[in-house]
Amino acid sequence: MAIPKSSMSPLEHQQFMRLKVNRVAVIQELKVDHIVHYLQSKSVLDDGDLMNINKGRSTSEKSRRLLDILPTKGRSSNWYKHFRAALLNPSVDDSLVKHKYQILVEFLDNTIIDNMSHPIRLKPKLITTDYQDIFPKHTRLPGITANSVSRPPTIAASGKKTTPSSVFNHEVAVQDLSTSQLITEEPLASPPELVSKWSMQQLQGTKIPYSVEYWDKDPEGFASVLVVPIKEIEILEQSSAPAEIIFGEQERDAVDRMKQLEIAYFLLKNQESREDMVLCTCSAALHIIQDTLNHHLYFKYFEHLQSEYGINLALELVNSYDEVTQWLTGVTDNKSCEQLVDIGLNIISFLSDYGKFSLAQQTALSIEAFMKNHTEMWILLFNFYVTCMALNNSSGDSLKAKEYHSIASALRDKIGKAMSSFGQETLDSSEFFRQTSIMLAEQGNFASAYTFSQKAMQDIDLENKATVVKVLCTASVAYSNQWKLMRSEDLAVEAVQQAKILFGIYHPVYLLALQNFVNFSNQFRKDRFGVEASMFTLNLSKRLYRYDNSQVAQAYAGHALALLAAKQYDGLYFFKIATQANDIASNLYPIHSILTTSFIQTLVASILQAVKLSTEPKKKEELSLSAERLCKQLITINELHSSAGCHKIACAHLLLAEVYILTNCPDDATKCLETAIQLLSTNLGTKHGSVHKVKVRLAKVVAASSDLDRAKTILTEILENFDAATYYMDWYNEMYELLISCCESHGNDELIKEYKSKHMGWKWISEDSQRKISWRQLNSLPEGYDSFLEKFELWRSNLKKVRQQIDQQKLASETMETS
């Protein structure tokens, strides 16, 4: 591992020395087979490297070869970042092995090399880099005030390790929080009985000024390392558009708040702060954590500090909060409990929006351990369990979300029984119903998801503006899953209008609503305006976040699908941005994460279209093989996650069928389509629109194989069993055309005439029902949620009456025929 120090940056040298100092420990614990595939997927290792590694005759020798290769990869490969990520996401299911790798990562993180290359072992809860190398030493800052009550010494200061595992098991982690391993071996400075007398008011005593203008200039010797988009902020502030001016002001405020957190963290690290300062409860951190509607303004700074300097502020906040919950474990003051849990829920919200699900889970465990001593606070517990549902829905773990749903549901019933109607009114259940709808939809239970989305709309608290928009988006998805397309479109448009009036266009809630509309358009409208809206969404996401995250990846994928839906194939641009979306997602999530599946699906759809457009046989073959490999990867990922519904596995089989159709393998395509139909029928029922849509595709393959009788049977069954929506169903049009073609081959003039008449009637209604949507409509002022819901409910009521009348007429007709 002899790499010349002169060729390295300070950060690279630190990474190299971490491996060198801990080389024996790494070799003992590491099995290269657990991580090499990840490193290869990130282009850190190539085939030659793998051959070199596999020449090792033992596990230890292979590990030594890997450690020799990694530092040679250079700065552009981000080899240490990916090596660390590989250890946190090993290709192994054994939780014990994962835990050992987590400990190994913490061991590496806590090894800091000074300028003379001497290792320094940090105390576990302190930072993962030496801030003194970044900020020159300065005299104590003026104006830092605190109350005079001294807090107990931190667990980190005692030298006892408390960092929870980022790859954690829920039950084990909860148990660990209550064991003696979290208790310091040294006696506390304050008698134990004083700890229970602590309150949040005491912990929030340290004040960090909101603006750096609190001083005439920055403290002497202090230099911020934040990268501020100052030119962009100035352009926004000088704009003639009020929305851009407001956005510029918000960005500048965020810079000031981040600088205060940076200073607070620096003071804490260098022991320049008062002894009673706590990071997660000092004013600098609380200004950010509690600014829940503007969390997005801070992510880029957190990301930069971690990627460039190894300063993981998110982890520091999580660890600090865990300490506070332990200090206050015996507190009996309800107000302090509420304040503490509220801070924790906001931290979870921040981390979840930031995509740091593992850290958010750690905070959830801290709250859960704390609340074991406060089980009488039912409403607080209910809100916590709903937050945990939301967290696990976002991270793709619907099984864990289901567990929290069961607890929250039982608690909601308990509150209702104990407090009668007053208790139910006290609870805001709209978010509970919304998360339940999301969870059920993820599992493929579309009917129940649809029911809960309606409950969420009816139970909504209009004061919670973000929830109003999110409920509309969730309901739009639930209605489209049930093929109630006109209502789904109404909800999607209303969500965009509400988001714009409530938040303006430079906000994640507006981005969410617009992305929801784009998704609907890509699936059903498939028009040019969808392309325009998706392009605006992509530009907005990049402007809001300024770094590659899941929202930006989703916007790239949405634009790729919009181009495909509108059949805009120029320059294979759709393929390029679908690849970009998948690349971003692969950097964000582990290889087999359920969160990667939507991006892989988009990439496969783009590859299939590229195959159709290609005129080079070799290129077509390469693309087809790539699509087939990705489809099989999709099937594997979905089957690995028992929380994934059968409908997701079915979608993967459907895509694989398209690959086989393009490669002229009709038998394989037929098997895939039949598998998809079986899975969807099991999950959704035989009469669901998604089942019939796949059956139309199967009928086309069967008809192409000259089995016209089977194709006709399949299509006739669809016509008799599916109540078609009036528009946005191109596959229903294909069904009529194929059915008429099958009848023509048999020369059945009477059936041909009947089906042509029905087809023309359906097309007339469909084309007449389609609405033209433009920016003018999306930018229109909404009439108000109450008014919208009243009309929406009236439509449902009228539709129910019409259906009852139709059923009565059918029954009367059948009775007459029988008689």
Coordinates of C-alpha atoms in Angstrom, one line a residue, residues 284-527:
A284 CA -29.0 26.9 15.8
A285 CA -30.2 23.3 15.2
L286 CA -33.8 23.9 16.3
H287 CA -34.2 26.7 13.8
I288 CA -33.4 24.2 11.0
I289 CA -35.1 21.1 12.5
Q290 CA -38.4 22.9 13.3
D291 CA -38.5 24.8 9.9
T292 CA -40.4 21.8 8.6
L293 CA -41.8 23.4 5.5
N294 CA -38.3 24.4 4.3
H295 CA -36.2 21.4 5.1
H296 CA -35.2 21.2 1.5
L297 CA -33.2 24.4 1.7
Y298 CA -30.6 22.8 4.0
F299 CA -29.9 19.4 2.4
K300 CA -27.3 20.6 -0.1
Y301 CA -25.2 22.0 2.7
F302 CA -25.4 18.8 4.8
E303 CA -24.5 16.9 1.7
H304 CA -21.5 19.1 0.8
L305 CA -20.1 18.9 4.4
Q306 CA -20.3 15.1 4.4
S307 CA -19.0 14.5 0.9
E308 CA -16.1 17.0 1.0
Y309 CA -15.1 17.0 4.6
G310 CA -16.6 13.8 6.2
I311 CA -18.7 15.9 8.5
N312 CA -21.9 14.0 9.1
L313 CA -24.1 16.6 10.7
A314 CA -27.2 14.4 10.3
L315 CA -25.5 11.6 12.3
E316 CA -24.4 14.2 15.0
L317 CA -27.9 15.4 15.4
V318 CA -29.2 11.8 15.7
N319 CA -26.6 10.9 18.3
S320 CA -27.1 14.1 20.3
Y321 CA -30.9 13.5 20.3
D322 CA -30.3 9.9 21.5
E323 CA -28.3 11.3 24.5
V324 CA -31.0 13.8 25.4
T325 CA -33.7 11.1 25.4
Q326 CA -31.6 9.1 27.8
W327 CA -30.9 12.1 30.1
L328 CA -34.7 12.8 30.3
T329 CA -35.8 9.2 30.5
G330 CA -37.3 9.8 34.0
V331 CA -38.8 13.2 33.4
T332 CA -42.5 13.5 34.4
D333 CA -43.2 17.0 33.0
N334 CA -45.7 16.4 30.1
K335 CA -44.7 19.7 28.4
S336 CA -41.0 18.6 28.3
C337 CA -42.1 15.2 27.0
E338 CA -44.1 16.8 24.2
Q339 CA -41.3 19.2 23.3
L340 CA -38.7 16.4 23.2
V341 CA -40.9 14.1 21.1
D342 CA -41.8 17.0 18.8
I343 CA -38.1 17.7 18.1
G344 CA -37.6 14.0 17.4
L345 CA -40.5 13.8 15.0
N346 CA -39.1 16.8 13.2
I347 CA -35.7 15.2 13.0
I348 CA -37.3 12.1 11.5
S349 CA -39.2 14.3 9.0
F350 CA -35.9 16.1 8.1
L351 CA -33.9 12.9 7.7
S352 CA -36.7 11.1 5.7
D353 CA -37.0 14.1 3.3
Y354 CA -33.2 14.0 3.0
G355 CA -33.3 10.3 2.2
K356 CA -31.4 9.3 5.3
F357 CA -33.8 6.6 6.3
S358 CA -31.4 4.6 8.4
L359 CA -30.6 7.6 10.6
A360 CA -34.3 8.4 10.8
Q361 CA -35.0 4.9 12.1
Q362 CA -32.4 5.4 14.8
T363 CA -34.2 8.5 16.0
A364 CA -37.5 6.6 15.9
L365 CA -35.8 4.0 18.2
S366 CA -34.7 6.7 20.6
I367 CA -38.3 8.1 20.8
E368 CA -39.7 4.6 21.2
A369 CA -37.4 3.8 24.1
F370 CA -38.2 7.1 25.7
M371 CA -41.9 6.7 25.3
K372 CA -41.9 3.4 27.2
N373 CA -41.9 5.5 30.4
H374 CA -44.8 7.7 29.1
T375 CA -47.3 5.2 27.7
E376 CA -50.2 7.3 29.1
M377 CA -49.6 10.0 26.5
W378 CA -51.8 8.4 23.9
I379 CA -52.1 11.2 21.4
L380 CA -48.4 11.8 21.4
L381 CA -47.9 8.0 20.9
F382 CA -50.4 8.0 18.1
N383 CA -48.6 10.8 16.2
F384 CA -45.3 9.0 16.7
Y385 CA -46.6 5.7 15.2
V386 CA -48.1 7.5 12.3
T387 CA -44.7 9.1 11.7
C388 CA -43.1 5.7 11.8
M389 CA -45.6 4.5 9.2
A390 CA -44.7 7.4 6.9
L391 CA -41.0 6.7 7.4
N392 CA -41.3 3.0 6.5
N393 CA -43.6 3.8 3.6
S394 CA -40.9 6.2 2.3
S395 CA -38.1 3.7 2.7
G396 CA -40.1 0.9 1.0
D397 CA -40.6 -1.3 4.0
S398 CA -44.3 -1.9 3.9
L399 CA -44.1 -4.8 6.3
K400 CA -42.7 -2.6 9.0
A401 CA -45.2 0.1 8.1
K402 CA -47.9 -2.5 8.6
E403 CA -46.7 -3.2 12.1
Y404 CA -46.9 0.4 13.0
H405 CA -50.3 0.7 11.3
S406 CA -51.6 -2.0 13.6
I407 CA -50.3 -0.3 16.7
A408 CA -51.6 3.1 15.6
S409 CA -55.0 1.7 14.6
A410 CA -55.4 -0.1 18.0
L411 CA -54.4 3.1 19.8
R412 CA -56.8 5.2 17.8
D413 CA -59.6 2.8 18.8
K414 CA -58.5 3.0 22.4
I415 CA -58.6 6.8 22.4
G416 CA -62.0 6.8 20.8
K417 CA -63.5 4.4 23.4
A418 CA -61.9 6.2 26.3
M419 CA -62.8 9.7 25.2
S420 CA -65.9 9.0 23.2
S421 CA -66.5 11.3 20.3
F422 CA -64.3 14.0 21.8
G423 CA -61.3 11.7 21.5
Q424 CA -61.8 11.1 17.9
E425 CA -62.1 14.8 17.2
T426 CA -58.9 15.5 19.0
L427 CA -56.9 13.2 16.7
D428 CA -55.9 14.3 13.2
S429 CA -56.4 11.0 11.4
S430 CA -56.0 12.3 7.8
E431 CA -52.3 11.5 7.7
F432 CA -53.0 8.1 9.3
F433 CA -55.5 7.3 6.6
R434 CA -53.2 8.6 3.9
Q435 CA -50.3 6.5 5.0
T436 CA -52.6 3.5 5.3
S437 CA -53.7 4.1 1.7
I438 CA -50.0 4.3 0.5
M439 CA -49.1 1.1 2.5
L440 CA -52.0 -0.9 1.0
A441 CA -51.3 0.3 -2.5
E442 CA -47.7 -0.8 -2.2
Q443 CA -49.0 -4.3 -1.2
G444 CA -51.3 -4.3 -4.2
N445 CA -54.5 -4.0 -2.2
F446 CA -55.9 -1.3 -4.4
A447 CA -59.5 -1.5 -3.3
S448 CA -58.7 -0.9 0.4
A449 CA -56.2 1.8 -0.6
Y450 CA -59.0 3.5 -2.5
T451 CA -61.3 3.4 0.6
F452 CA -58.7 4.9 2.9
S453 CA -57.8 7.6 0.5
Q454 CA -61.5 8.7 0.6
K455 CA -61.4 8.6 4.4
A456 CA -58.3 10.8 4.3
M457 CA -60.0 13.4 2.1
Q458 CA -63.1 13.5 4.4
D459 CA -61.1 13.7 7.7
I460 CA -58.6 16.3 6.6
D461 CA -57.5 19.2 8.8
L462 CA -57.4 22.3 6.5
E463 CA -54.9 24.0 8.8
N464 CA -52.3 21.4 7.8
K465 CA -51.7 22.8 4.3
A466 CA -49.1 20.3 3.3
T467 CA -51.3 17.4 4.2
V468 CA -54.1 18.8 2.1
V469 CA -52.0 18.6 -1.1
K470 CA -50.5 15.2 -0.2
V471 CA -53.9 13.7 0.5
L472 CA -55.1 14.9 -2.9
C473 CA -52.0 13.3 -4.6
T474 CA -52.5 10.0 -2.7
A475 CA -56.2 9.9 -3.6
S476 CA -55.4 10.6 -7.2
V477 CA -53.1 7.5 -7.3
A478 CA -55.8 5.4 -5.5
Y479 CA -58.5 6.4 -8.0
S480 CA -56.3 5.7 -11.0
N481 CA -55.4 2.3 -9.6
Q482 CA -59.1 1.6 -9.6
W483 CA -59.4 2.9 -13.1
K484 CA -61.6 5.8 -12.0
L485 CA -59.6 8.0 -14.4
M486 CA -61.8 11.1 -14.6
R487 CA -61.9 11.5 -10.8
S488 CA -58.1 10.8 -10.6
E489 CA -57.4 13.6 -13.1
D490 CA -59.6 16.0 -11.2
L491 CA -57.7 15.2 -8.0
A492 CA -54.3 15.6 -9.7
V493 CA -55.2 19.0 -11.1
E494 CA -56.7 20.1 -7.8
A495 CA -53.5 19.1 -6.0
V496 CA -51.4 21.3 -8.3
Q497 CA -53.7 24.2 -8.0
Q498 CA -53.8 23.9 -4.2
A499 CA -50.0 23.5 -3.9
K500 CA -49.4 26.6 -6.0
I501 CA -51.7 28.9 -4.0
L502 CA -50.5 27.5 -0.6
F503 CA -46.8 27.2 -1.2
G504 CA -45.8 28.8 -4.5
I505 CA -43.9 27.0 -7.2
Y506 CA -40.5 27.0 -5.5
H507 CA -41.4 24.4 -2.9
P508 CA -41.2 20.5 -2.6
V509 CA -45.0 20.3 -2.0
Y510 CA -45.7 21.9 -5.4
L511 CA -43.0 19.7 -7.0
L512 CA -44.8 16.6 -5.5
A513 CA -48.2 17.7 -6.9
L514 CA -46.7 18.4 -10.3
Q515 CA -44.9 15.1 -10.3
N516 CA -48.1 13.4 -9.5
F517 CA -49.8 15.1 -12.4
V518 CA -46.9 14.1 -14.7
N519 CA -47.2 10.5 -13.6
F520 CA -50.9 10.5 -14.4
S521 CA -50.3 12.1 -17.8
N522 CA -47.6 9.5 -18.6
Q523 CA -49.9 6.6 -17.9
F524 CA -53.1 7.9 -19.4
R525 CA -53.1 11.2 -21.2
K526 CA -49.8 10.7 -23.1
D527 CA -49.9 14.1 -24.8

